[in-house]
Each structure stands twice: as C-alpha cells, then as structure tokens.
C-alpha cells in the first residue's frame, strides 16, 4: 500500500513510520504535494506547537492541500488539533476540517500535560470496533478538542474530550497509536484496511 | 482514568544492557532491544534507557541503539546519560526517542532545559534528580550521586518545571538499592508542589512498595531496575497485585 506521511517541522515523525513497518507497510515521509495527493493513505502526524506548525504548513500551502484530500487521512495528536477550526494555543487559526475549537486544559488538581495511558469510551466508526472499548492508549497533550458530533472516541481527563474524531474521509486521534501497544497497532491497521 | 505507570529502567554500556551496583561489578545481561521488547510485552508502560558509557565510541553505539529500539518498541521510551547540549538531545530525537532524561548537565547549566524544551517541547524533557536526605534537608547530587551541590530538591524541581521540564524523575539516594520502599513522604511533597508528573525511583523491593508509592507517595509513575532484571517481581504479577489493591493501571 502507498502511504504518505506528511513531513513538516514536527518531532518524532519517524515513530509513525516504524509503526507502519511493523504492520508490513513501507511509507514515504514527504512534503511533495504530488506524492501526497497520489498516496492511497495520508498520515498527518505531529508533536509540536500550533503557531509555528501552522505557519510552516501555510508557507508551503500544505494546509489547503490537506483540506482538499479525498483519500483516507489520519491526523495524530497535534495533527488532530490542526485539523480543527481554531486553537487556543497562540490563538491560531487552523485547517478547519472539523468545525471545532481546540482548548487548553483548565487549571486543575490533575496534572497537565495529560501524559500517559488512559482509556477509550463512546466508540464509533471503522477505526474503533466495540472490542476496543476501555482499551488504554498513550496520550501526551496540554490542549484538547471537546467531545462533539465528530468524536469517534472519548476520553475523560479533567473534562470529557475527543480522543479520536472522524468526518468523511478524515480521521484523527489525540493519542499516539504508534506508541499505544497492541490497541494502537490495531487502530493503525484498521485505518490501512479502510 | 489516567493509569499509573510502571517503568523498568535499563542501564546501557557499549550498546549492551548491564547490571551492577553503583557502576561496579557490571555484567552484560543481553540485548537492550530484546529485553525492552520483553518488558513491553509483559505490560511495562514505558521504558527508560540510561547510557552509562563514558567514551565517545560508546555514545555513538548508544545513538545507533536508540534507532533500533525505536524500530521495535510500540510503547514510549526515554533515553538519558551524557546529554550536555541541545544537539545531543536533537540526535536522540531524530533517532526516535520520545523523551530525554537530563540530570547533572541541567544542574550545571539550568538554561539547557529552556533551550531543549523550547526546541523540542516540554513533553520531551524529563529532569532526573538524585537527592539525599541529611541534616533535615534534601540535597541534590550530580555525577551519579557522587558530588553534592548547593541545590535543594523541592526548589530545584520547581525551577526545572518553570524552565520547561515535562516530568520529574526523582531518585532518593537514601532509598536506592535498599529494597525497603520508595521515599513516599518526599514524593508526596514533590507531587503536591508540582503541576507536572513525578516518577518515583529508588527503593522498590516488593509489590507493596508500589501500592505505597502510588497511594501515599502520590507518584504518577514508578521506576525500578533490579527487581525486574532479576525477575524478582514479574510485571504481570505486579500489575494484577496493583489492580487488586484498587490502583488504576493499564
């Protein structure tokens, strides 16, 4: 299968590539618009910060390119957040695939960032069969998308938030499937099987 | 609910996992990738790899090793040892590390934390602190617990948080190696003073110590080495024991 991982100024993109290799798929890490458009699957990963990442994507017009893709697209972590309308992180206007805001976790006795393994609830869509209900996956984030009509999985930490989202051909996870052991591998595999 | 994490720690010398006490009588115990994969399979939530190599060649081997670990492991891992510059951290990030652990170099050059966190994000930075309780205070040590500093545990941990640490890994030198349990009282104070997660290290000897460190010590994660390496407490048994004691674990 022809999978493109969108290359940009974010950390640890390679771990997604490694996870796909463990599933027997060799992906290409690229920012070439033609290669991205032609791929059967596109993964938009991300560890980083909203302002500089959006600036980087806009400069290369990757924001418009991503919004116009018609094959299955999977955003991960910051990827999910940037696929929303707007982020409280630096008051940043984002790509706008999901008509949702990205908010900062409020001050609370629970620690921020939300870091570690937490469980999935209220599952829907092809990536999240009922067998994954209650599965633990790995999160690292300080901003979140509230639970909404696009939520494909919900996690509860300080507030209930979108652990995963889906709208048409666009899929996204706030957690890192590439670092989430067996359940993570299953979710990635489900994305490849779409 | 967010799960408490169990973190085996592997010491690496010249690209191999080693066991030893205070860097003495060190013996090779095998391939770090295989051992790490075994722990991950058994239910470890994260792994820490510490490079105890002092040579330039060893460092190169370690970076190569980090790349191999990243290829094989499907859980997060932290690497530490000898990170003195932003570029050292950058090499490990490129090799596939999820986090770096910084200890002595942060004490000597606290601004290093601002630079690494600024460049790669707070989530990438774990600040490891070795401290000893003596004369009614916790003194921070550097160089593997050999050299005392003028820093005090709680104020240094707070400064590290303000400078961009995403987590604090606290080793009590009074408890390390004793197998008498973690420094729960100090951990509780630390956890309550900080807004970032705290990883407890030093003193694990039996399953109850993990219950204590989570319930009384308020730790977010517990790290141990020898009890896992010598299979004194297999991870699956530890996890089911914690579950029985109503600790939320994966």
CSV table of C-alpha atoms in Angstrom, one decimal:
chain,number,residue,atom,x,y,z
A,1,UNK,CA,0.0,0.0,0.0
A,2,UNK,CA,1.1,3.5,-0.9
A,3,UNK,CA,1.2,5.6,2.3
A,4,UNK,CA,2.5,9.2,2.6
A,5,UNK,CA,3.5,10.6,6.0
A,6,UNK,CA,3.4,14.4,5.7
A,7,UNK,CA,6.8,15.8,6.5
A,8,UNK,CA,6.9,19.1,8.5
A,9,UNK,CA,8.8,20.7,11.3
A,10,UNK,CA,7.5,18.4,14.0
A,11,UNK,CA,9.3,15.9,16.3
A,12,UNK,CA,9.4,12.2,16.1
A,13,UNK,CA,7.6,11.6,12.8
A,14,UNK,CA,9.7,8.5,12.3
A,15,UNK,CA,8.0,6.6,15.0
A,16,UNK,CA,4.8,6.5,12.8
A,17,UNK,CA,6.9,5.2,10.0
A,18,UNK,CA,8.3,2.5,12.3
A,19,UNK,CA,4.8,1.5,13.5
A,20,UNK,CA,3.7,1.1,9.9
A,21,UNK,CA,6.8,-1.0,9.1
A,22,UNK,CA,5.8,-3.3,12.0
A,23,UNK,CA,2.5,-3.8,10.1
A,24,UNK,CA,4.4,-4.6,7.0
A,25,UNK,CA,3.8,-1.3,5.2
A,26,UNK,CA,6.6,0.9,3.9
A,27,UNK,CA,5.6,4.6,4.0
A,28,UNK,CA,7.2,7.6,2.4
A,29,UNK,CA,7.8,10.7,4.5
A,30,UNK,CA,7.3,13.6,2.1
A,31,UNK,CA,6.2,17.2,1.7
A,32,UNK,CA,5.9,16.8,-2.1
A,33,UNK,CA,2.2,17.8,-3.0
A,34,UNK,CA,2.0,15.4,-5.9
A,35,UNK,CA,3.2,12.5,-3.8
A,36,UNK,CA,0.8,13.3,-1.0
A,37,UNK,CA,-2.2,13.7,-3.4
A,38,UNK,CA,-1.3,10.4,-5.2
A,39,UNK,CA,-1.0,8.3,-2.0
A,40,UNK,CA,-3.7,5.8,-1.0
A,41,UNK,CA,-3.4,6.8,2.6
A,42,UNK,CA,-2.1,10.0,4.2
A,43,UNK,CA,-0.9,10.4,7.7
A,44,UNK,CA,-0.6,13.8,9.3
A,45,UNK,CA,1.4,13.2,12.5
A,46,UNK,CA,2.6,15.7,15.0
A,47,UNK,CA,4.4,16.5,18.1
A,48,UNK,CA,4.9,20.2,18.4
A,49,UNK,CA,3.3,23.5,18.8
A,50,UNK,CA,0.4,25.0,16.9
A,51,UNK,CA,1.7,28.5,15.9
A,52,UNK,CA,4.9,27.6,14.2
A,53,UNK,CA,3.5,24.4,12.7
A,54,UNK,CA,0.5,26.3,11.0
A,55,UNK,CA,2.9,28.9,9.8
A,56,UNK,CA,5.1,26.2,8.2
A,57,UNK,CA,2.1,24.5,6.6
A,58,UNK,CA,0.7,27.8,5.2
A,59,UNK,CA,4.1,28.8,3.8
A,60,UNK,CA,4.1,25.6,1.7
A,61,UNK,CA,0.3,25.6,1.1
A,62,UNK,CA,0.1,22.2,2.8
A,63,UNK,CA,-2.9,23.5,4.8
A,64,UNK,CA,-5.0,23.8,1.6
A,65,UNK,CA,-3.6,20.6,0.2
A,66,UNK,CA,-4.6,18.6,3.4
A,67,UNK,CA,-8.1,20.1,3.4
A,68,UNK,CA,-8.7,19.0,-0.2
A,69,UNK,CA,-7.5,15.4,0.1
A,70,UNK,CA,-10.1,12.8,-0.8
A,71,UNK,CA,-8.4,9.5,0.3
A,72,UNK,CA,-8.4,8.4,4.0
A,73,UNK,CA,-6.4,10.8,6.0
A,74,UNK,CA,-5.3,10.2,9.6
A,75,UNK,CA,-4.2,13.1,11.9
A,76,UNK,CA,-2.3,12.2,15.0
A,77,UNK,CA,-2.0,14.3,18.2
A,78,UNK,CA,-1.2,17.9,17.1
A,79,UNK,CA,-2.4,16.6,13.7
A,80,UNK,CA,-5.9,16.2,15.1
A,81,UNK,CA,-5.8,19.7,16.7
A,82,UNK,CA,-4.6,21.4,13.5
A,83,UNK,CA,-7.5,19.7,11.5
A,84,UNK,CA,-9.9,21.7,13.7
A,85,UNK,CA,-11.1,25.3,13.2
A,86,UNK,CA,-9.0,27.2,15.7
A,87,UNK,CA,-6.6,26.6,18.6
A,88,UNK,CA,-6.3,28.4,21.9
A,89,UNK,CA,-2.6,27.6,21.7
A,90,UNK,CA,-1.3,31.0,20.5
A,91,UNK,CA,-4.8,32.0,19.2
A,92,UNK,CA,-4.1,30.1,16.0
A,93,UNK,CA,-6.4,29.7,13.0
A,94,UNK,CA,-6.2,26.1,11.8
A,95,UNK,CA,-7.1,24.0,8.8
A,96,UNK,CA,-10.8,23.8,9.6
A,97,UNK,CA,-11.8,20.2,8.6
A,98,UNK,CA,-13.5,19.7,11.9
A,99,UNK,CA,-15.6,22.7,12.8
A,100,UNK,CA,-14.4,22.6,16.4
A,101,UNK,CA,-12.2,24.6,18.7
A,102,UNK,CA,-9.0,23.3,20.5
A,103,UNK,CA,-8.9,24.4,24.1
A,104,UNK,CA,-6.3,24.4,26.8
A,105,UNK,CA,-7.0,22.1,29.8
A,106,UNK,CA,-8.1,24.4,32.7
A,107,UNK,CA,-6.1,24.6,35.9
A,108,UNK,CA,-6.9,21.6,38.0
A,109,UNK,CA,-5.6,19.3,40.7
A,110,UNK,CA,-4.9,16.8,37.9
A,111,UNK,CA,-1.6,17.4,36.2
A,112,UNK,CA,-1.1,19.0,32.8
A,113,UNK,CA,0.2,17.8,30.3
A,114,UNK,CA,-2.2,14.8,30.3
A,115,UNK,CA,0.6,12.3,30.0
A,116,UNK,CA,0.3,8.5,30.0
A,117,UNK,CA,-2.2,5.7,29.3
A,118,UNK,CA,-5.9,6.5,29.5
A,119,UNK,CA,-8.9,4.5,28.4
A,120,UNK,CA,-11.3,4.9,25.4
A,121,UNK,CA,-15.1,5.3,25.7
A,122,UNK,CA,-18.1,6.0,23.4
A,123,UNK,CA,-16.6,4.5,20.3
A,124,UNK,CA,-17.8,4.9,16.8
A,125,UNK,CA,-16.6,4.5,13.2
A,126,UNK,CA,-14.4,1.9,11.4
A,127,UNK,CA,-11.3,2.5,13.4
A,128,UNK,CA,-12.9,1.8,16.7
A,129,UNK,CA,-14.8,-1.5,16.9
A,130,UNK,CA,-16.5,-2.2,20.2
A,131,UNK,CA,-13.7,-4.7,21.1
A,132,UNK,CA,-11.5,-1.6,21.8
A,133,UNK,CA,-13.9,-0.2,24.4
A,134,UNK,CA,-11.9,0.5,27.6
A,135,UNK,CA,-8.6,0.0,25.8
A,136,UNK,CA,-5.7,2.1,27.1
A,137,UNK,CA,-3.8,4.3,24.7
A,138,UNK,CA,-0.9,6.7,25.1
A,139,UNK,CA,-1.6,10.5,25.4
A,140,UNK,CA,0.7,13.5,25.7
A,141,UNK,CA,-1.0,16.8,25.3
A,142,UNK,CA,-2.0,20.1,27.1
A,143,UNK,CA,-4.7,21.1,24.6
A,144,UNK,CA,-7.9,19.2,23.7
A,145,UNK,CA,-10.9,19.1,21.4
A,146,UNK,CA,-14.1,18.9,23.4
A,147,UNK,CA,-16.5,16.0,22.9
A,148,UNK,CA,-18.6,16.8,19.9
A,149,UNK,CA,-20.6,15.3,16.9
A,150,UNK,CA,-17.3,14.4,15.2
A,151,UNK,CA,-15.9,12.4,18.2
A,152,UNK,CA,-15.1,8.8,17.3
A,153,UNK,CA,-13.8,8.0,20.8
A,154,UNK,CA,-14.0,9.9,24.1
A,155,UNK,CA,-11.5,10.0,26.9
A,156,UNK,CA,-12.2,11.7,30.3
A,157,UNK,CA,-9.4,13.8,31.9
A,158,UNK,CA,-10.4,16.9,33.7
A,159,UNK,CA,-13.2,17.1,31.0
A,160,UNK,CA,-14.5,14.6,28.5
A,161,UNK,CA,-12.6,15.2,25.3
A,162,UNK,CA,-12.3,13.8,21.7
A,163,UNK,CA,-9.7,11.0,21.9
A,164,UNK,CA,-10.5,10.5,18.3
A,165,UNK,CA,-12.5,12.1,15.5
A,166,UNK,CA,-14.0,11.4,12.1
A,167,UNK,CA,-15.7,13.3,9.4
A,168,UNK,CA,-16.0,11.7,5.9
A,169,UNK,CA,-12.5,10.6,4.8
A,170,UNK,CA,-10.8,12.5,7.6
A,171,UNK,CA,-9.8,10.5,10.8
A,172,UNK,CA,-7.8,11.8,13.7
A,173,UNK,CA,-6.6,10.7,17.1
A,174,UNK,CA,-5.4,12.8,20.0
A,175,UNK,CA,-3.4,9.8,21.4
A,176,UNK,CA,-0.4,8.3,19.7
A,177,UNK,CA,-1.4,4.9,18.1
A,178,UNK,CA,2.2,4.4,17.1
A,179,UNK,CA,3.1,4.3,20.8
A,180,UNK,CA,0.0,2.6,22.1
A,181,UNK,CA,1.0,-1.1,22.1
A,182,UNK,CA,-1.5,-3.6,20.8
A,183,UNK,CA,-4.6,-1.4,20.6
A,184,UNK,CA,-2.6,1.3,18.8
A,185,UNK,CA,-1.4,-1.2,16.2
A,186,UNK,CA,-5.0,-2.4,15.7
A,187,UNK,CA,-6.3,1.1,15.1
A,188,UNK,CA,-3.5,1.8,12.6
A,189,UNK,CA,-4.2,-1.5,10.9
A,190,UNK,CA,-7.9,-0.6,10.7
A,191,UNK,CA,-7.0,2.7,9.1
A,192,UNK,CA,-4.9,0.9,6.4
A,193,UNK,CA,-7.8,-1.6,5.8
A,194,UNK,CA,-10.4,1.1,5.1
B,1,UNK,CA,-8.9,7.4,34.4
B,2,UNK,CA,-5.3,8.0,33.8
B,3,UNK,CA,-3.3,4.9,34.6
B,4,UNK,CA,-0.3,4.8,37.0
B,5,UNK,CA,2.8,3.8,35.0
B,6,UNK,CA,5.3,1.1,35.7
B,7,UNK,CA,8.7,1.9,34.2
B,8,UNK,CA,11.6,-0.6,34.0
B,9,UNK,CA,15.0,1.1,33.7
B,10,UNK,CA,17.8,-0.4,31.7
B,11,UNK,CA,21.5,0.7,32.0
B,12,UNK,CA,23.4,0.5,28.8
B,13,UNK,CA,27.2,0.3,28.4
B,14,UNK,CA,28.7,0.0,24.9
B,15,UNK,CA,25.4,-0.9,23.4
B,16,UNK,CA,24.6,-3.7,25.8
B,17,UNK,CA,22.3,-3.9,28.9
B,18,UNK,CA,24.3,-4.2,32.1
B,19,UNK,CA,23.5,-4.9,35.7
B,20,UNK,CA,25.7,-3.7,38.5
B,21,UNK,CA,25.6,-1.9,41.8
B,22,UNK,CA,26.9,1.6,41.7
B,23,UNK,CA,28.7,1.1,38.4
B,24,UNK,CA,30.8,-1.7,40.0
B,25,UNK,CA,30.8,-5.4,39.2
B,26,UNK,CA,28.9,-4.6,36.0
B,27,UNK,CA,27.9,-7.6,33.9
B,28,UNK,CA,26.3,-7.7,30.4
B,29,UNK,CA,22.9,-9.2,30.5
B,30,UNK,CA,21.9,-9.0,26.9
B,31,UNK,CA,20.5,-7.1,24.0
B,32,UNK,CA,18.6,-3.9,25.1
B,33,UNK,CA,16.1,-4.2,22.3
B,34,UNK,CA,15.1,-7.7,23.1
B,35,UNK,CA,14.9,-7.0,26.8
B,36,UNK,CA,12.9,-3.9,26.2
B,37,UNK,CA,10.5,-5.7,23.9
B,38,UNK,CA,10.1,-8.4,26.5
B,39,UNK,CA,9.2,-5.8,29.1
B,40,UNK,CA,6.8,-4.1,26.7
B,41,UNK,CA,5.1,-7.5,26.0
B,42,UNK,CA,4.8,-8.1,29.7
B,43,UNK,CA,2.9,-4.8,30.3
B,44,UNK,CA,5.6,-2.2,31.0
B,45,UNK,CA,4.1,1.2,30.3
B,46,UNK,CA,7.3,2.9,29.3
B,47,UNK,CA,11.0,2.2,29.4
B,48,UNK,CA,14.0,4.3,30.4
B,49,UNK,CA,17.4,3.6,28.8
B,50,UNK,CA,20.4,5.2,30.6
B,51,UNK,CA,23.7,5.3,28.8
B,52,UNK,CA,26.4,4.8,31.4
B,53,UNK,CA,29.2,4.8,28.8
B,54,UNK,CA,31.9,7.4,29.3
B,55,UNK,CA,33.6,7.0,25.9
B,56,UNK,CA,32.9,8.7,22.6
B,57,UNK,CA,32.6,5.4,20.8
B,58,UNK,CA,30.1,4.2,23.4
B,59,UNK,CA,27.9,7.3,22.7
B,60,UNK,CA,27.8,6.6,19.0
B,61,UNK,CA,26.8,3.0,19.8
B,62,UNK,CA,24.1,4.4,22.0
B,63,UNK,CA,22.6,6.6,19.3
B,64,UNK,CA,22.5,3.6,16.9
B,65,UNK,CA,20.9,1.6,19.6
B,66,UNK,CA,18.2,4.3,20.2
B,67,UNK,CA,17.3,3.9,16.5
B,68,UNK,CA,16.9,0.1,16.8
B,69,UNK,CA,14.8,0.5,20.0
B,70,UNK,CA,12.5,3.0,18.1
B,71,UNK,CA,12.0,0.5,15.3
B,72,UNK,CA,11.0,-2.4,17.6
B,73,UNK,CA,9.2,-0.8,20.5
B,74,UNK,CA,5.5,0.1,20.4
B,75,UNK,CA,5.5,1.9,23.7
B,76,UNK,CA,7.2,5.2,24.7
B,77,UNK,CA,10.8,5.3,25.8
B,78,UNK,CA,13.1,7.8,27.5
B,79,UNK,CA,16.8,7.9,27.0
B,80,UNK,CA,19.4,9.6,29.2
B,81,UNK,CA,23.0,9.9,30.0
B,82,UNK,CA,25.5,12.4,28.7
B,83,UNK,CA,23.1,15.0,27.2
B,84,UNK,CA,25.1,18.2,27.6
B,85,UNK,CA,23.9,20.2,24.6
B,86,UNK,CA,20.7,20.8,22.6
B,87,UNK,CA,22.4,19.0,19.7
B,88,UNK,CA,22.8,15.8,21.9
B,89,UNK,CA,19.0,15.9,22.5
B,90,UNK,CA,18.4,16.5,18.8
B,91,UNK,CA,20.4,13.5,17.8
B,92,UNK,CA,18.4,11.3,20.2
B,93,UNK,CA,15.0,12.7,19.0
B,94,UNK,CA,16.0,12.1,15.4
B,95,UNK,CA,17.0,8.5,16.3
B,96,UNK,CA,13.4,8.0,17.6
B,97,UNK,CA,13.5,8.7,21.4
B,98,UNK,CA,10.2,10.0,22.8
B,99,UNK,CA,11.8,11.8,25.7
B,100,UNK,CA,15.3,12.6,27.1
B,101,UNK,CA,16.3,12.5,30.7
B,102,UNK,CA,18.7,15.2,31.8
B,103,UNK,CA,20.4,15.2,35.2
B,104,UNK,CA,23.8,16.7,36.1
B,105,UNK,CA,24.1,18.9,33.0
B,106,UNK,CA,20.8,20.6,33.9
B,107,UNK,CA,22.2,21.4,37.4
B,108,UNK,CA,25.4,22.8,35.9
B,109,UNK,CA,23.6,24.7,33.1
B,110,UNK,CA,19.8,25.2,34.0
B,111,UNK,CA,19.3,27.2,30.8
B,112,UNK,CA,19.9,24.0,28.9
B,113,UNK,CA,16.3,23.0,29.9
B,114,UNK,CA,14.8,26.2,28.5
B,115,UNK,CA,16.7,25.5,25.2
B,116,UNK,CA,15.8,21.9,24.8
B,117,UNK,CA,12.1,22.4,25.9
B,118,UNK,CA,12.0,25.5,23.6
B,119,UNK,CA,13.3,23.5,20.7
B,120,UNK,CA,11.5,20.2,21.1
B,121,UNK,CA,8.6,20.8,23.6
B,122,UNK,CA,8.2,20.3,27.3
B,123,UNK,CA,6.8,16.7,26.7
B,124,UNK,CA,10.3,15.7,25.5
B,125,UNK,CA,12.1,16.8,28.7
B,126,UNK,CA,12.4,14.6,31.8
B,127,UNK,CA,14.6,16.1,34.5
B,128,UNK,CA,16.2,13.4,36.7
B,129,UNK,CA,17.2,14.5,40.2
B,130,UNK,CA,19.3,12.4,42.6
B,131,UNK,CA,19.0,13.7,46.1
B,132,UNK,CA,20.0,12.7,49.6
B,133,UNK,CA,18.2,13.5,52.9
B,134,UNK,CA,20.7,14.6,55.5
B,135,UNK,CA,20.6,17.2,58.3
B,136,UNK,CA,16.9,17.8,57.8
B,137,UNK,CA,17.1,18.7,54.1
B,138,UNK,CA,17.2,17.0,50.6
B,139,UNK,CA,20.5,17.9,48.8
B,140,UNK,CA,20.8,17.4,45.1
B,141,UNK,CA,23.8,15.4,43.9
B,142,UNK,CA,25.4,15.2,40.4
B,143,UNK,CA,27.7,12.8,38.6
B,144,UNK,CA,25.7,9.6,39.5
B,145,UNK,CA,25.2,10.7,43.1
B,146,UNK,CA,28.9,11.3,43.8
B,147,UNK,CA,29.1,15.1,44.1
B,148,UNK,CA,26.8,17.2,46.3
B,149,UNK,CA,25.6,20.6,45.1
B,150,UNK,CA,24.1,23.7,46.8
B,151,UNK,CA,20.7,22.9,45.3
B,152,UNK,CA,17.7,21.6,47.3
B,153,UNK,CA,15.3,19.0,45.9
B,154,UNK,CA,12.0,20.9,46.0
B,155,UNK,CA,13.2,24.3,44.9
B,156,UNK,CA,15.3,22.7,42.1
B,157,UNK,CA,12.4,20.5,40.9
B,158,UNK,CA,10.2,23.6,40.8
B,159,UNK,CA,12.8,25.6,38.9
B,160,UNK,CA,13.1,22.7,36.4
B,161,UNK,CA,9.3,22.7,35.9
B,162,UNK,CA,9.3,26.5,35.3
B,163,UNK,CA,12.1,26.1,32.8
B,164,UNK,CA,10.2,23.6,30.8
B,165,UNK,CA,10.6,20.1,32.3
B,166,UNK,CA,7.6,17.9,31.3
B,167,UNK,CA,8.3,15.4,34.1
B,168,UNK,CA,10.5,15.0,37.2
B,169,UNK,CA,12.3,11.6,37.8
B,170,UNK,CA,13.3,11.7,41.5
B,171,UNK,CA,15.7,9.2,42.9
B,172,UNK,CA,16.2,9.1,46.6
B,173,UNK,CA,19.8,8.1,47.3
B,174,UNK,CA,18.8,7.1,50.9
B,175,UNK,CA,16.4,4.6,49.5
B,176,UNK,CA,18.1,3.5,46.2
B,177,UNK,CA,19.4,-0.1,46.5
B,178,UNK,CA,17.8,-0.7,49.9
B,179,UNK,CA,14.7,-2.5,48.6
B,180,UNK,CA,12.9,-1.0,51.7
B,181,UNK,CA,10.5,1.0,49.7
B,182,UNK,CA,10.3,4.4,48.0
B,183,UNK,CA,10.8,7.8,49.6
B,184,UNK,CA,7.0,8.3,49.9
B,185,UNK,CA,7.0,11.3,52.1
B,186,UNK,CA,9.3,13.4,49.9
B,187,UNK,CA,7.5,12.1,46.8
B,188,UNK,CA,4.1,13.3,48.2
B,189,UNK,CA,5.5,16.8,48.9
B,190,UNK,CA,7.1,16.9,45.4
B,191,UNK,CA,3.9,15.7,43.7
B,192,UNK,CA,1.8,18.3,45.6
B,193,UNK,CA,4.2,21.2,44.9
B,194,UNK,CA,4.5,20.4,41.1
B,195,UNK,CA,1.9,20.6,38.3
B,196,UNK,CA,3.9,18.1,36.2
B,197,UNK,CA,4.0,14.3,36.7
B,198,UNK,CA,6.5,12.8,39.1
B,199,UNK,CA,8.3,9.5,38.5
B,200,UNK,CA,9.5,7.7,41.7
B,201,UNK,CA,12.8,5.9,41.7
B,202,UNK,CA,14.9,4.1,44.3
B,203,UNK,CA,13.8,1.5,46.9
B,204,UNK,CA,11.5,-0.9,45.2
B,205,UNK,CA,11.8,-4.3,46.7
B,206,UNK,CA,8.3,-5.8,46.9
B,207,UNK,CA,4.8,-5.3,45.4
B,208,UNK,CA,3.5,-3.4,48.4
B,209,UNK,CA,6.1,-0.7,47.8
B,210,UNK,CA,4.4,0.1,44.5
B,211,UNK,CA,1.0,0.3,46.2
B,212,UNK,CA,2.5,2.7,48.8
B,213,UNK,CA,4.3,4.9,46.3
B,214,UNK,CA,1.1,5.4,44.3
B,215,UNK,CA,-1.3,5.8,47.3
B,216,UNK,CA,0.9,7.6,49.9
B,217,UNK,CA,3.7,9.0,47.6
B,218,UNK,CA,1.1,10.3,45.1
B,219,UNK,CA,3.6,9.3,42.3
B,220,UNK,CA,2.4,9.3,38.7
B,221,UNK,CA,4.8,6.5,37.8
B,222,UNK,CA,7.2,4.2,39.5
B,223,UNK,CA,10.6,3.2,38.1
B,224,UNK,CA,12.6,0.2,39.1
B,225,UNK,CA,15.5,-1.8,37.7
B,226,UNK,CA,16.9,-4.8,39.5
B,227,UNK,CA,13.6,-6.3,40.7
B,228,UNK,CA,12.6,-6.6,37.0
B,229,UNK,CA,16.0,-7.6,35.6
B,230,UNK,CA,16.3,-10.4,38.2
B,231,UNK,CA,12.7,-11.3,37.7
B,232,UNK,CA,12.0,-10.9,41.5
B,233,UNK,CA,8.7,-9.3,40.6
B,234,UNK,CA,7.4,-10.2,37.2
B,235,UNK,CA,5.5,-7.2,35.7
B,236,UNK,CA,2.2,-9.1,35.1
B,237,UNK,CA,2.1,-10.2,38.7
B,238,UNK,CA,2.9,-6.7,39.9
B,239,UNK,CA,0.1,-5.3,37.8
B,240,UNK,CA,-2.5,-7.8,38.9
B,241,UNK,CA,-1.5,-7.1,42.5
B,242,UNK,CA,-1.9,-3.3,42.0
B,243,UNK,CA,-5.3,-4.0,40.4
B,244,UNK,CA,-6.4,-6.0,43.5
B,245,UNK,CA,-5.4,-3.0,45.6
B,246,UNK,CA,-7.5,-0.6,43.5
B,247,UNK,CA,-4.6,1.2,41.8
B,248,UNK,CA,-5.7,2.2,38.3
B,249,UNK,CA,-3.3,0.6,35.9
B,250,UNK,CA,-3.4,-0.4,32.3
